[in-house]
Amino acid sequence: MSGRGVLRKLFYKKQHNKDERVTEIGMPTNVQQHIHVSKNSETGMLEGLPASWLRLLNTQITPAEQNENPDAAIQAVKFHMYTIKKEKALDEPFKPFVTEEAITEEDLEIEKLLDKKNAHQSQDSDLSIGQSSEEDVAPNDKHSQRQTMPAAPNKHSMKKKDVMLDLSAVVQDLTLIGNESEESPILRKKEMMNAALTDEEVYAELKRICNKDDPYVRFERIKQLGAGASGVVFIAIDSKDNSRVAIKDIDLTKQTKKDLILNEINVLKGFHHKNLVNFLDAFLSYDHLWVAMELLDGGSLTDVVTEVVMKEGQIAAVCRETLQAVAFLHSKGTIHRDIKSDNVLLGMDGTVKVTDFGFCANIVGDEKRQTMVGTPYWMAPEVVTRKQYGKKVDVWSLGIMAIEMIEGEPPYMKETPLRALYLIAAVGRPKIPRWESLSPAFQDFLDKCLQVDVDLRATADELLAHPFLECAMELKTLTPLIKAAQRILHKSYD
């Protein structure tokens, strides 16, 4: 029987025999799909992934590389596509806190993404083989998709078993949108009711925990730093003490998950540390929530590392201060997961503070670097491969940030995000060009940070006791570097 005949037969059962439908296909809440990704023995290239994923993969990872490290290639494209999907859906004004539980949930989302894409592709292939939606392609990769590339495998070149598995996935997926289920309307109704009630409760709780001052009266806007879907970020003067602060003005009418905003503010209130960009206060005025944070006038560490050569003692000082923030977050059960120079802000006196651990506004980061999909260059191998994923991902990222301070940029910065993900998964520890010029203590410190085996990698607390940090120079020695970078980049936060 042809594939189309099998599909018609299964649909016929769905329409005329509900009991058989449940027995053969399974309930929508227990959808199981068996995705078969294989390596072509002749070309060395991977097959069985969604067509648009394969096209992107084949333009950036060579057949030899796919043949040598097929698992790294699969994990890289899977994670890359997940970050694209996540960024498209992200409209919250806060960057969610990362915990062990959140990582487990994310693992499931990533695995489901491939299943759904394959089911969607199987359904479409019966109508138009090889077509793909533009939403599957990263914005920066759309042009490359028009070039001549290896054709994606179609159902005529697949084994009969694989065709049957794909058809099974299609029918199981279609049960999710059937009109005969009595559960779906009830679930949708519940969600709508809960959302309305949650909004009312959130506004009531925000009024209770927010400062009662009128923010439009208390603060004088000085300079806008950025704007996005989640709100506007600007520098302001607080009339109470004439201090300068960073404020994010969030239009609550545009936020779909107001309960998450409330949760993040409550957590931020308890996260005060000398090496974190601290939450100061929140103000509610009608539908606008103003979140005030500390302002550091020295800009980001990125400005310094890209323009000025740092001494080992200065690098040690930045590592020590950053580690103190990371160790504090870890003690609170929180993983930063995005340690990099963009998220380390400096004061003109050399103060070093970590930001972007909950409050999403990166006040003075480089916009180009921020918009890269997933900013993978600092990611630990286990983030991509989803193995033994926990707090030590921040230690790996710190090691990569140390390389930034040595070389001026992280490894693979000139590669595309997808290719960088592949290299991180396949190569593991990156090469450091100036390795021989580093002191033995610094080399050992980097060794402890950049162990691919998570069990061998040091913890943040262990690194705080490392001998390399004993050579740390005074923080005020960073001031000349900050001033030099600001002059070169024509930046000022006055």
GROMACS .gro file of C-alpha atoms in nm:
model
  494
    1MET     CA    1   0.000   0.000   0.000
    2SER     CA    2   0.133   0.347  -0.084
    3GLY     CA    3   0.215   0.605   0.186
    4ARG     CA    4  -0.091   0.807   0.082
    5GLY     CA    5  -0.305   0.495   0.105
    6VAL     CA    6  -0.182   0.427   0.458
    7LEU     CA    7  -0.264   0.784   0.556
    8ARG     CA    8  -0.618   0.759   0.411
    9LYS     CA    9  -0.674   0.429   0.589
   10LEU     CA   10  -0.569   0.576   0.923
   11PHE     CA   11  -0.787   0.884   0.870
   12TYR     CA   12  -1.081   0.655   0.786
   13LYS     CA   13  -1.035   0.481   1.120
   14LYS     CA   14  -1.019   0.813   1.298
   15GLN     CA   15  -1.349   0.927   1.151
   16HIS     CA   16  -1.548   0.607   1.192
   17ASN     CA   17  -1.411   0.420   1.491
   18LYS     CA   18  -1.317   0.624   1.795
   19ASP     CA   19  -1.218   0.320   2.003
   20GLU     CA   20  -0.975   0.197   1.739
   21ARG     CA   21  -0.832   0.547   1.707
   22VAL     CA   22  -0.745   0.552   2.074
   23THR     CA   23  -0.599   0.202   2.066
   24GLU     CA   24  -0.384   0.241   1.755
   25ILE     CA   25  -0.277   0.603   1.770
   26GLY     CA   26  -0.277   0.688   2.138
   27MET     CA   27  -0.409   0.984   2.329
   28PRO     CA   28  -0.278   1.330   2.238
   29THR     CA   29  -0.126   1.369   2.585
   30ASN     CA   30   0.110   1.078   2.519
   31VAL     CA   31   0.236   1.148   2.168
   32GLN     CA   32   0.536   0.934   2.083
   33GLN     CA   33   0.742   0.986   1.771
   34HIS     CA   34   1.048   0.792   1.662
   35ILE     CA   35   1.284   1.018   1.471
   36HIS     CA   36   1.552   0.835   1.274
   37VAL     CA   37   1.860   1.047   1.205
   38SER     CA   38   2.123   0.860   1.008
   39LYS     CA   39   2.452   0.926   0.833
   40ASN     CA   40   2.476   0.874   0.459
   41SER     CA   41   2.756   0.620   0.410
   42GLU     CA   42   2.858   0.769   0.074
   43THR     CA   43   2.848   1.145   0.142
   44GLY     CA   44   2.904   1.139   0.520
   45MET     CA   45   2.621   1.387   0.562
   46LEU     CA   46   2.334   1.350   0.805
   47GLU     CA   47   1.982   1.260   0.694
   48GLY     CA   48   1.650   1.246   0.873
   49LEU     CA   49   1.650   1.598   1.016
   50PRO     CA   50   1.393   1.855   0.895
   51ALA     CA   51   1.482   1.981   0.546
   52SER     CA   52   1.547   2.341   0.651
   53TRP     CA   53   1.771   2.222   0.934
   54LEU     CA   54   1.971   2.004   0.694
   55ARG     CA   55   2.019   2.288   0.447
   56LEU     CA   56   2.151   2.515   0.723
   57LEU     CA   57   2.371   2.238   0.863
   58ASN     CA   58   2.521   2.151   0.524
   59THR     CA   59   2.618   2.511   0.450
   60GLN     CA   60   2.816   2.553   0.771
   61ILE     CA   61   2.945   2.210   0.870
   62THR     CA   62   3.139   2.009   0.612
   63PRO     CA   63   3.065   1.646   0.519
   64ALA     CA   64   3.395   1.543   0.679
   65GLU     CA   65   3.302   1.716   1.005
   66GLN     CA   66   2.953   1.564   1.004
   67ASN     CA   67   3.108   1.225   0.940
   68GLU     CA   68   3.364   1.264   1.218
   69ASN     CA   69   3.131   1.410   1.482
   70PRO     CA   70   2.770   1.340   1.382
   71ASP     CA   71   2.636   1.376   1.737
   72ALA     CA   72   2.800   1.718   1.777
   73ALA     CA   73   2.647   1.832   1.447
   74ILE     CA   74   2.299   1.712   1.546
   75GLN     CA   75   2.316   1.868   1.891
   76ALA     CA   76   2.449   2.195   1.749
   77VAL     CA   77   2.172   2.243   1.493
   78LYS     CA   78   1.908   2.131   1.741
   79PHE     CA   79   2.023   2.381   2.004
   80HIS     CA   80   2.064   2.655   1.741
   81MET     CA   81   1.708   2.611   1.618
   82TYR     CA   82   1.579   2.604   1.974
   83THR     CA   83   1.745   2.939   2.052
   84ILE     CA   84   1.585   3.092   1.741
   85LYS     CA   85   1.242   2.963   1.845
   86LYS     CA   86   1.297   3.083   2.202
   87GLU     CA   87   1.405   3.433   2.099
   88LYS     CA   88   1.104   3.472   1.870
   89ALA     CA   89   0.871   3.384   2.156
   90LEU     CA   90   1.054   3.592   2.417
   91ASP     CA   91   0.857   3.904   2.498
   92GLU     CA   92   0.904   3.920   2.873
   93PRO     CA   93   1.086   4.221   3.020
   94PHE     CA   94   1.289   3.996   3.249
   95LYS     CA   95   1.536   3.723   3.176
   96PRO     CA   96   1.409   3.423   3.375
   97PHE     CA   97   1.627   3.290   3.654
   98VAL     CA   98   1.787   2.957   3.568
   99THR     CA   99   1.764   2.668   3.813
  100GLU     CA  100   1.823   2.293   3.788
  101GLU     CA  101   1.447   2.247   3.742
  102ALA     CA  102   1.438   2.502   3.459
  103ILE     CA  103   1.717   2.316   3.281
  104THR     CA  104   1.522   1.990   3.297
  105GLU     CA  105   1.219   2.164   3.144
  106GLU     CA  106   1.438   2.314   2.873
  107ASP     CA  107   1.583   1.970   2.790
  108LEU     CA  108   1.230   1.843   2.723
  109GLU     CA  109   1.147   2.147   2.507
  110ILE     CA  110   1.457   2.094   2.293
  111GLU     CA  111   1.378   1.727   2.238
  112LYS     CA  112   1.014   1.804   2.153
  113LEU     CA  113   1.123   2.067   1.899
  114LEU     CA  114   1.284   1.808   1.672
  115ASP     CA  115   0.987   1.575   1.702
  116LYS     CA  116   0.743   1.852   1.610
  117LYS     CA  117   0.953   1.972   1.318
  118ASN     CA  118   0.976   1.620   1.176
  119ALA     CA  119   0.604   1.565   1.219
  120HIS     CA  120   0.534   1.898   1.048
  121GLN     CA  121   0.773   1.817   0.766
  122SER     CA  122   0.618   1.472   0.715
  123GLN     CA  123   0.274   1.626   0.686
  124ASP     CA  124   0.393   1.884   0.434
  125SER     CA  125   0.602   1.639   0.232
  126ASP     CA  126   0.290   1.463   0.111
  127LEU     CA  127   0.190   1.790  -0.058
  128SER     CA  128   0.522   1.941  -0.154
  129ILE     CA  129   0.839   1.750  -0.090
  130GLY     CA  130   1.141   1.954   0.017
  131GLN     CA  131   0.959   2.276   0.099
  132SER     CA  132   1.031   2.445   0.430
  133SER     CA  133   0.900   2.738   0.623
  134GLU     CA  134   1.114   3.051   0.642
  135GLU     CA  135   1.060   3.054   1.016
  136ASP     CA  136   1.298   2.757   1.040
  137VAL     CA  137   1.586   2.963   0.901
  138ALA     CA  138   1.791   3.204   1.107
  139PRO     CA  139   1.758   3.567   0.982
  140ASN     CA  140   2.128   3.589   0.903
  141ASP     CA  141   2.121   3.261   0.711
  142LYS     CA  142   1.833   3.329   0.470
  143HIS     CA  143   2.059   3.446   0.189
  144SER     CA  144   2.278   3.137   0.214
  145GLN     CA  145   1.972   2.917   0.173
  146ARG     CA  146   1.934   3.040  -0.185
  147GLN     CA  147   2.271   2.902  -0.286
  148THR     CA  148   2.323   2.559  -0.442
  149MET     CA  149   2.310   2.304  -0.162
  150PRO     CA  150   2.271   1.928  -0.127
  151ALA     CA  151   1.910   1.829  -0.172
  152ALA     CA  152   1.724   1.714   0.137
  153PRO     CA  153   1.626   1.345   0.133
  154ASN     CA  154   1.269   1.291   0.020
  155LYS     CA  155   1.033   1.007   0.099
  156HIS     CA  156   1.113   0.829  -0.230
  157SER     CA  157   1.475   0.782  -0.119
  158MET     CA  158   1.383   0.674   0.232
  159LYS     CA  159   1.346   0.319   0.352
  160LYS     CA  160   0.992   0.186   0.382
  161LYS     CA  161   1.029   0.160   0.762
  162ASP     CA  162   1.125   0.528   0.787
  163VAL     CA  163   0.825   0.631   0.576
  164MET     CA  164   0.593   0.437   0.804
  165LEU     CA  165   0.745   0.600   1.111
  166ASP     CA  166   0.703   0.946   0.960
  167LEU     CA  167   0.340   0.873   0.866
  168SER     CA  168   0.273   0.750   1.217
  169ALA     CA  169   0.414   1.075   1.353
  170VAL     CA  170   0.186   1.274   1.121
  171VAL     CA  171  -0.131   1.101   1.231
  172GLN     CA  172  -0.040   1.124   1.598
  173ASP     CA  173   0.031   1.493   1.557
  174LEU     CA  174  -0.298   1.552   1.374
  175THR     CA  175  -0.493   1.410   1.668
  176LEU     CA  176  -0.389   1.718   1.859
  177ILE     CA  177  -0.605   1.940   1.639
  178GLY     CA  178  -0.906   1.712   1.603
  179ASN     CA  179  -1.251   1.849   1.683
  180GLU     CA  180  -1.378   1.537   1.857
  181SER     CA  181  -1.185   1.573   2.183
  182GLU     CA  182  -1.391   1.707   2.470
  183GLU     CA  183  -1.086   1.803   2.675
  184SER     CA  184  -0.933   2.078   2.462
  185PRO     CA  185  -1.214   2.337   2.491
  186ILE     CA  186  -1.224   2.288   2.868
  187LEU     CA  187  -0.847   2.336   2.899
  188ARG     CA  188  -0.853   2.651   2.686
  189LYS     CA  189  -1.136   2.793   2.894
  190LYS     CA  190  -0.943   2.726   3.216
  191GLU     CA  191  -0.633   2.897   3.083
  192MET     CA  192  -0.830   3.207   2.988
  193MET     CA  193  -0.995   3.226   3.328
  194ASN     CA  194  -0.668   3.182   3.512
  195ALA     CA  195  -0.495   3.447   3.301
  196ALA     CA  196  -0.762   3.708   3.380
  197LEU     CA  197  -0.755   3.633   3.752
  198THR     CA  198  -0.377   3.626   3.757
  199ASP     CA  199  -0.359   3.975   3.606
  200GLU     CA  200  -0.583   4.114   3.877
  201GLU     CA  201  -0.379   3.946   4.147
  202VAL     CA  202  -0.053   4.063   3.994
  203TYR     CA  203  -0.164   4.429   3.985
  204ALA     CA  204  -0.279   4.404   4.347
  205GLU     CA  205   0.051   4.250   4.457
  206LEU     CA  206   0.257   4.500   4.257
  207LYS     CA  207   0.075   4.786   4.427
  208ARG     CA  208   0.158   4.629   4.761
  209ILE     CA  209   0.531   4.572   4.704
  210CYS     CA  210   0.616   4.875   4.488
  211ASN     CA  211   0.736   5.208   4.620
  212LYS     CA  212   0.441   5.445   4.652
  213ASP     CA  213   0.630   5.744   4.502
  214ASP     CA  214   0.525   5.872   4.161
  215PRO     CA  215   0.820   5.780   3.937
  216TYR     CA  216   0.739   6.056   3.689
  217VAL     CA  217   0.790   6.308   3.969
  218ARG     CA  218   1.078   6.143   4.153
  219PHE     CA  219   1.303   6.073   3.852
  220GLU     CA  220   1.441   6.304   3.585
  221ARG     CA  221   1.520   6.129   3.259
  222ILE     CA  222   1.869   6.209   3.133
  223LYS     CA  223   1.948   5.975   2.845
  224GLN     CA  224   1.778   5.683   2.673
  225LEU     CA  225   1.999   5.375   2.639
  226GLY     CA  226   1.773   5.142   2.446
  227ALA     CA  227   1.421   5.037   2.362
  228GLY     CA  228   1.252   4.710   2.277
  229ALA     CA  229   0.927   4.518   2.290
  230SER     CA  230   0.957   4.479   2.665
  231GLY     CA  231   1.020   4.845   2.746
  232VAL     CA  232   1.251   5.145   2.739
  233VAL     CA  233   1.580   5.169   2.929
  234PHE     CA  234   1.717   5.508   3.031
  235ILE     CA  235   1.945   5.688   3.275
  236ALA     CA  236   1.770   5.904   3.534
  237ILE     CA  237   1.852   6.120   3.834
  238ASP     CA  238   1.682   6.026   4.160
  239SER     CA  239   1.565   6.351   4.322
  240LYS     CA  240   1.590   6.195   4.669
  241ASP     CA  241   1.969   6.182   4.671
  242ASN     CA  242   2.071   6.310   4.325
  243SER     CA  243   2.211   5.968   4.239
  244ARG     CA  244   2.211   5.836   3.884
  245VAL     CA  245   2.026   5.511   3.822
  246ALA     CA  246   1.930   5.286   3.531
  247ILE     CA  247   1.556   5.247   3.485
  248LYS     CA  248   1.348   5.017   3.272
  249ASP     CA  249   0.998   5.144   3.197
  250ILE     CA  250   0.777   4.841   3.131
  251ASP     CA  251   0.437   4.883   2.969
  252LEU     CA  252   0.235   4.615   3.146
  253THR     CA  253  -0.044   4.624   2.887
  254LYS     CA  254   0.202   4.468   2.641
  255GLN     CA  255   0.310   4.187   2.874
  256THR     CA  256   0.144   3.848   2.843
  257LYS     CA  257   0.304   3.691   3.153
  258LYS     CA  258   0.263   3.949   3.425
  259ASP     CA  259   0.292   3.685   3.696
  260LEU     CA  260   0.651   3.618   3.590
  261ILE     CA  261   0.734   3.987   3.627
  262LEU     CA  262   0.606   3.980   3.983
  263ASN     CA  263   0.808   3.668   4.058
  264GLU     CA  264   1.130   3.813   3.917
  265ILE     CA  265   1.096   4.132   4.121
  266ASN     CA  266   1.041   3.935   4.440
  267VAL     CA  267   1.353   3.728   4.371
  268LEU     CA  268   1.560   4.033   4.275
  269LYS     CA  269   1.477   4.196   4.608
  270GLY     CA  270   1.662   3.916   4.786
  271PHE     CA  271   1.963   3.918   4.553
  272HIS     CA  272   2.188   4.191   4.689
  273HIS     CA  273   2.564   4.152   4.663
  274LYS     CA  274   2.855   4.390   4.614
  275ASN     CA  275   2.941   4.225   4.283
  276LEU     CA  276   2.591   4.225   4.134
  277VAL     CA  277   2.419   4.512   3.957
  278ASN     CA  278   2.158   4.540   4.227
  279PHE     CA  279   1.784   4.600   4.209
  280LEU     CA  280   1.702   4.928   4.386
  281ASP     CA  281   1.325   4.968   4.377
  282ALA     CA  282   1.011   4.933   4.169
  283PHE     CA  283   0.743   5.190   4.104
  284LEU     CA  284   0.395   5.144   3.960
  285SER     CA  285   0.215   5.423   3.780
  286TYR     CA  286  -0.107   5.311   3.614
  287ASP     CA  287   0.002   5.046   3.359
  288HIS     CA  288   0.370   5.133   3.371
  289LEU     CA  289   0.619   4.955   3.596
  290TRP     CA  290   0.950   5.134   3.653
  291VAL     CA  291   1.233   4.908   3.771
  292ALA     CA  292   1.536   5.096   3.906
  293MET     CA  293   1.879   4.933   3.905
  294GLU     CA  294   2.231   5.045   3.990
  295LEU     CA  295   2.407   5.235   3.712
  296LEU     CA  296   2.774   5.174   3.648
  297ASP     CA  297   2.934   5.456   3.454
  298GLY     CA  298   3.241   5.267   3.335
  299GLY     CA  299   3.058   5.067   3.072
  300SER     CA  300   3.096   4.698   3.002
  301LEU     CA  301   3.410   4.488   3.026
  302THR     CA  302   3.365   4.426   2.653
  303ASP     CA  303   3.475   4.782   2.578
  304VAL     CA  304   3.798   4.726   2.770
  305VAL     CA  305   3.888   4.380   2.635
  306THR     CA  306   3.829   4.480   2.272
  307GLU     CA  307   4.035   4.801   2.291
  308VAL     CA  308   4.300   4.762   2.563
  309VAL     CA  309   4.555   4.496   2.660
  310MET     CA  310   4.508   4.385   3.020
  311LYS     CA  311   4.780   4.273   3.259
  312GLU     CA  312   4.749   3.937   3.434
  313GLY     CA  313   4.696   4.112   3.767
  314GLN     CA  314   4.405   4.307   3.623
  315ILE     CA  315   4.255   3.993   3.470
  316ALA     CA  316   4.289   3.821   3.809
  317ALA     CA  317   4.106   4.109   3.978
  318VAL     CA  318   3.813   4.089   3.734
  319CYS     CA  319   3.799   3.709   3.767
  320ARG     CA  320   3.794   3.734   4.147
  321GLU     CA  321   3.511   3.988   4.155
  322THR     CA  322   3.309   3.794   3.895
  323LEU     CA  323   3.361   3.468   4.083
  324GLN     CA  324   3.230   3.626   4.402
  325ALA     CA  325   2.907   3.714   4.221
  326VAL     CA  326   2.882   3.369   4.063
  327ALA     CA  327   2.944   3.190   4.394
  328PHE     CA  328   2.670   3.402   4.554
  329LEU     CA  329   2.421   3.316   4.280
  330HIS     CA  330   2.510   2.948   4.307
  331SER     CA  331   2.453   2.961   4.683
  332LYS     CA  332   2.102   3.084   4.604
  333GLY     CA  333   2.040   2.789   4.372
  334THR     CA  334   2.063   3.009   4.061
  335ILE     CA  335   2.278   2.957   3.752
  336HIS     CA  336   2.371   3.269   3.557
  337ARG     CA  337   2.429   3.083   3.227
  338ASP     CA  338   2.545   3.392   3.040
  339ILE     CA  339   2.876   3.496   3.196
  340LYS     CA  340   3.067   3.702   2.939
  341SER     CA  341   3.231   4.043   2.916
  342ASP     CA  342   2.906   4.202   2.794
  343ASN     CA  343   2.743   4.112   3.126
  344VAL     CA  344   3.023   4.243   3.348
  345LEU     CA  345   2.986   4.616   3.410
  346LEU     CA  346   3.250   4.848   3.549
  347GLY     CA  347   3.247   5.159   3.764
  348MET     CA  348   3.490   5.440   3.696
  349ASP     CA  349   3.658   5.349   4.026
  350GLY     CA  350   3.718   4.994   3.899
  351THR     CA  351   3.414   4.837   4.061
  352VAL     CA  352   3.322   4.507   3.890
  353LYS     CA  353   2.959   4.391   3.888
  354VAL     CA  354   2.774   4.112   3.710
  355THR     CA  355   2.444   4.194   3.542
  356ASP     CA  356   2.175   4.024   3.332
  357PHE     CA  357   2.101   3.757   3.593
  358GLY     CA  358   1.732   3.840   3.604
  359PHE     CA  359   1.691   4.197   3.487
  360CYS     CA  360   1.709   4.166   3.110
  361ALA     CA  361   1.828   4.517   3.025
  362ASN     CA  362   2.196   4.500   2.944
  363ILE     CA  363   2.250   4.868   3.011
  364VAL     CA  364   2.567   4.932   2.815
  365GLY     CA  365   2.637   4.613   2.620
  366ASP     CA  366   2.725   4.605   2.251
  367GLU     CA  367   2.401   4.571   2.055
  368LYS     CA  368   2.556   4.365   1.775
  369ARG     CA  369   2.694   4.106   2.016
  370GLN     CA  370   2.368   4.099   2.211
  371THR     CA  371   2.156   4.016   1.907
  372MET     CA  372   2.353   3.711   1.801
  373VAL     CA  373   2.136   3.404   1.826
  374GLY     CA  374   2.201   3.243   2.161
  375THR     CA  375   2.547   3.408   2.196
  376PRO     CA  376   2.700   3.057   2.195
  377TYR     CA  377   3.068   3.150   2.210
  378TRP     CA  378   3.087   3.132   2.590
  379MET     CA  379   2.877   2.816   2.627
  380ALA     CA  380   3.012   2.506   2.795
  381PRO     CA  381   3.007   2.184   2.587
  382GLU     CA  382   2.741   2.032   2.812
  383VAL     CA  383   2.502   2.319   2.737
  384VAL     CA  384   2.502   2.213   2.373
  385THR     CA  385   2.507   1.838   2.433
  386ARG     CA  386   2.276   1.859   2.741
  387LYS     CA  387   2.499   1.633   2.951
  388GLN     CA  388   2.565   1.691   3.325
  389TYR     CA  389   2.430   2.041   3.290
  390GLY     CA  390   2.450   2.243   3.613
  391LYS     CA  391   2.620   2.529   3.797
  392LYS     CA  392   2.963   2.459   3.652
  393VAL     CA  393   2.855   2.598   3.313
  394ASP     CA  394   2.926   2.940   3.468
  395VAL     CA  395   3.282   2.835   3.553
  396TRP     CA  396   3.346   2.734   3.190
  397SER     CA  397   3.205   3.068   3.070
  398LEU     CA  398   3.433   3.249   3.315
  399GLY     CA  399   3.729   3.067   3.157
  400ILE     CA  400   3.615   3.181   2.813
  401MET     CA  401   3.579   3.536   2.946
  402ALA     CA  402   3.938   3.512   3.073
  403ILE     CA  403   4.040   3.423   2.716
  404GLU     CA  404   3.852   3.737   2.605
  405MET     CA  405   4.071   3.940   2.840
  406ILE     CA  406   4.383   3.776   2.694
  407GLU     CA  407   4.296   3.774   2.324
  408GLY     CA  408   4.033   4.048   2.290
  409GLU     CA  409   3.754   3.810   2.188
  410PRO     CA  410   3.628   3.461   2.269
  411PRO     CA  411   3.724   3.156   2.060
  412TYR     CA  412   3.528   3.106   1.735
  413MET     CA  413   3.399   3.465   1.740
  414LYS     CA  414   3.451   3.491   1.365
  415GLU     CA  415   3.243   3.177   1.307
  416THR     CA  416   2.865   3.173   1.263
  417PRO     CA  417   2.668   3.083   1.579
  418LEU     CA  418   2.577   2.736   1.445
  419ARG     CA  419   2.934   2.652   1.349
  420ALA     CA  420   3.057   2.781   1.686
  421LEU     CA  421   2.810   2.549   1.860
  422TYR     CA  422   2.940   2.257   1.656
  423LEU     CA  423   3.304   2.336   1.738
  424ILE     CA  424   3.225   2.372   2.110
  425ALA     CA  425   3.055   2.030   2.110
  426ALA     CA  426   3.311   1.857   1.886
  427VAL     CA  427   3.643   2.012   1.994
  428GLY     CA  428   3.571   2.080   2.359
  429ARG     CA  429   3.844   2.295   2.511
  430PRO     CA  430   3.951   2.568   2.268
  431LYS     CA  431   4.308   2.657   2.185
  432ILE     CA  432   4.454   2.971   2.343
  433PRO     CA  433   4.697   3.137   2.099
  434ARG     CA  434   4.904   3.313   2.368
  435TRP     CA  435   4.912   3.014   2.603
  436GLU     CA  436   5.293   3.003   2.628
  437SER     CA  437   5.309   3.366   2.739
  438LEU     CA  438   5.085   3.304   3.043
  439SER     CA  439   5.219   3.241   3.395
  440PRO     CA  440   5.196   2.884   3.531
  441ALA     CA  441   4.937   3.000   3.787
  442PHE     CA  442   4.716   3.150   3.514
  443GLN     CA  443   4.754   2.839   3.299
  444ASP     CA  444   4.645   2.621   3.590
  445PHE     CA  445   4.351   2.852   3.663
  446LEU     CA  446   4.234   2.818   3.302
  447ASP     CA  447   4.285   2.441   3.320
  448LYS     CA  448   4.052   2.426   3.618
  449CYS     CA  449   3.788   2.636   3.435
  450LEU     CA  450   3.799   2.465   3.097
  451GLN     CA  451   3.775   2.096   3.183
  452VAL     CA  452   3.530   1.930   2.942
  453ASP     CA  453   3.465   1.664   3.207
  454VAL     CA  454   3.234   1.847   3.447
  455ASP     CA  455   3.348   1.635   3.741
  456LEU     CA  456   3.705   1.760   3.692
  457ARG     CA  457   3.605   2.125   3.652
  458ALA     CA  458   3.641   2.343   3.961
  459THR     CA  459   3.350   2.507   4.143
  460ALA     CA  460   3.327   2.883   4.186
  461ASP     CA  461   3.418   2.850   4.555
  462GLU     CA  462   3.723   2.638   4.472
  463LEU     CA  463   3.846   2.892   4.219
  464LEU     CA  464   3.814   3.173   4.473
  465ALA     CA  465   4.092   2.997   4.664
  466HIS     CA  466   4.313   2.951   4.356
  467PRO     CA  467   4.669   3.093   4.377
  468PHE     CA  468   4.622   3.289   4.052
  469LEU     CA  469   4.390   3.533   4.231
  470GLU     CA  470   4.667   3.620   4.474
  471CYS     CA  471   4.831   3.828   4.202
  472ALA     CA  472   4.518   4.043   4.161
  473MET     CA  473   4.595   4.413   4.130
  474GLU     CA  474   4.389   4.685   4.296
  475LEU     CA  475   4.058   4.758   4.125
  476LYS     CA  476   4.152   5.124   4.076
  477THR     CA  477   4.415   5.010   3.823
  478LEU     CA  478   4.121   4.933   3.589
  479THR     CA  479   4.026   5.303   3.574
  480PRO     CA  480   4.291   5.403   3.312
  481LEU     CA  481   4.179   5.111   3.093
  482ILE     CA  482   3.815   5.218   3.118
  483LYS     CA  483   3.898   5.580   3.032
  484ALA     CA  484   4.113   5.474   2.735
  485ALA     CA  485   3.837   5.250   2.598
  486GLN     CA  486   3.576   5.526   2.637
  487ARG     CA  487   3.798   5.773   2.449
  488ILE     CA  488   3.852   5.528   2.163
  489LEU     CA  489   3.485   5.434   2.140
  490HIS     CA  490   3.354   5.788   2.204
  491LYS     CA  491   3.134   5.658   2.483
  492SER     CA  492   3.015   5.848   2.784
  493TYR     CA  493   2.745   5.784   3.042
  494ASP     CA  494   2.721   6.139   3.173
   0.00000   0.00000   0.00000
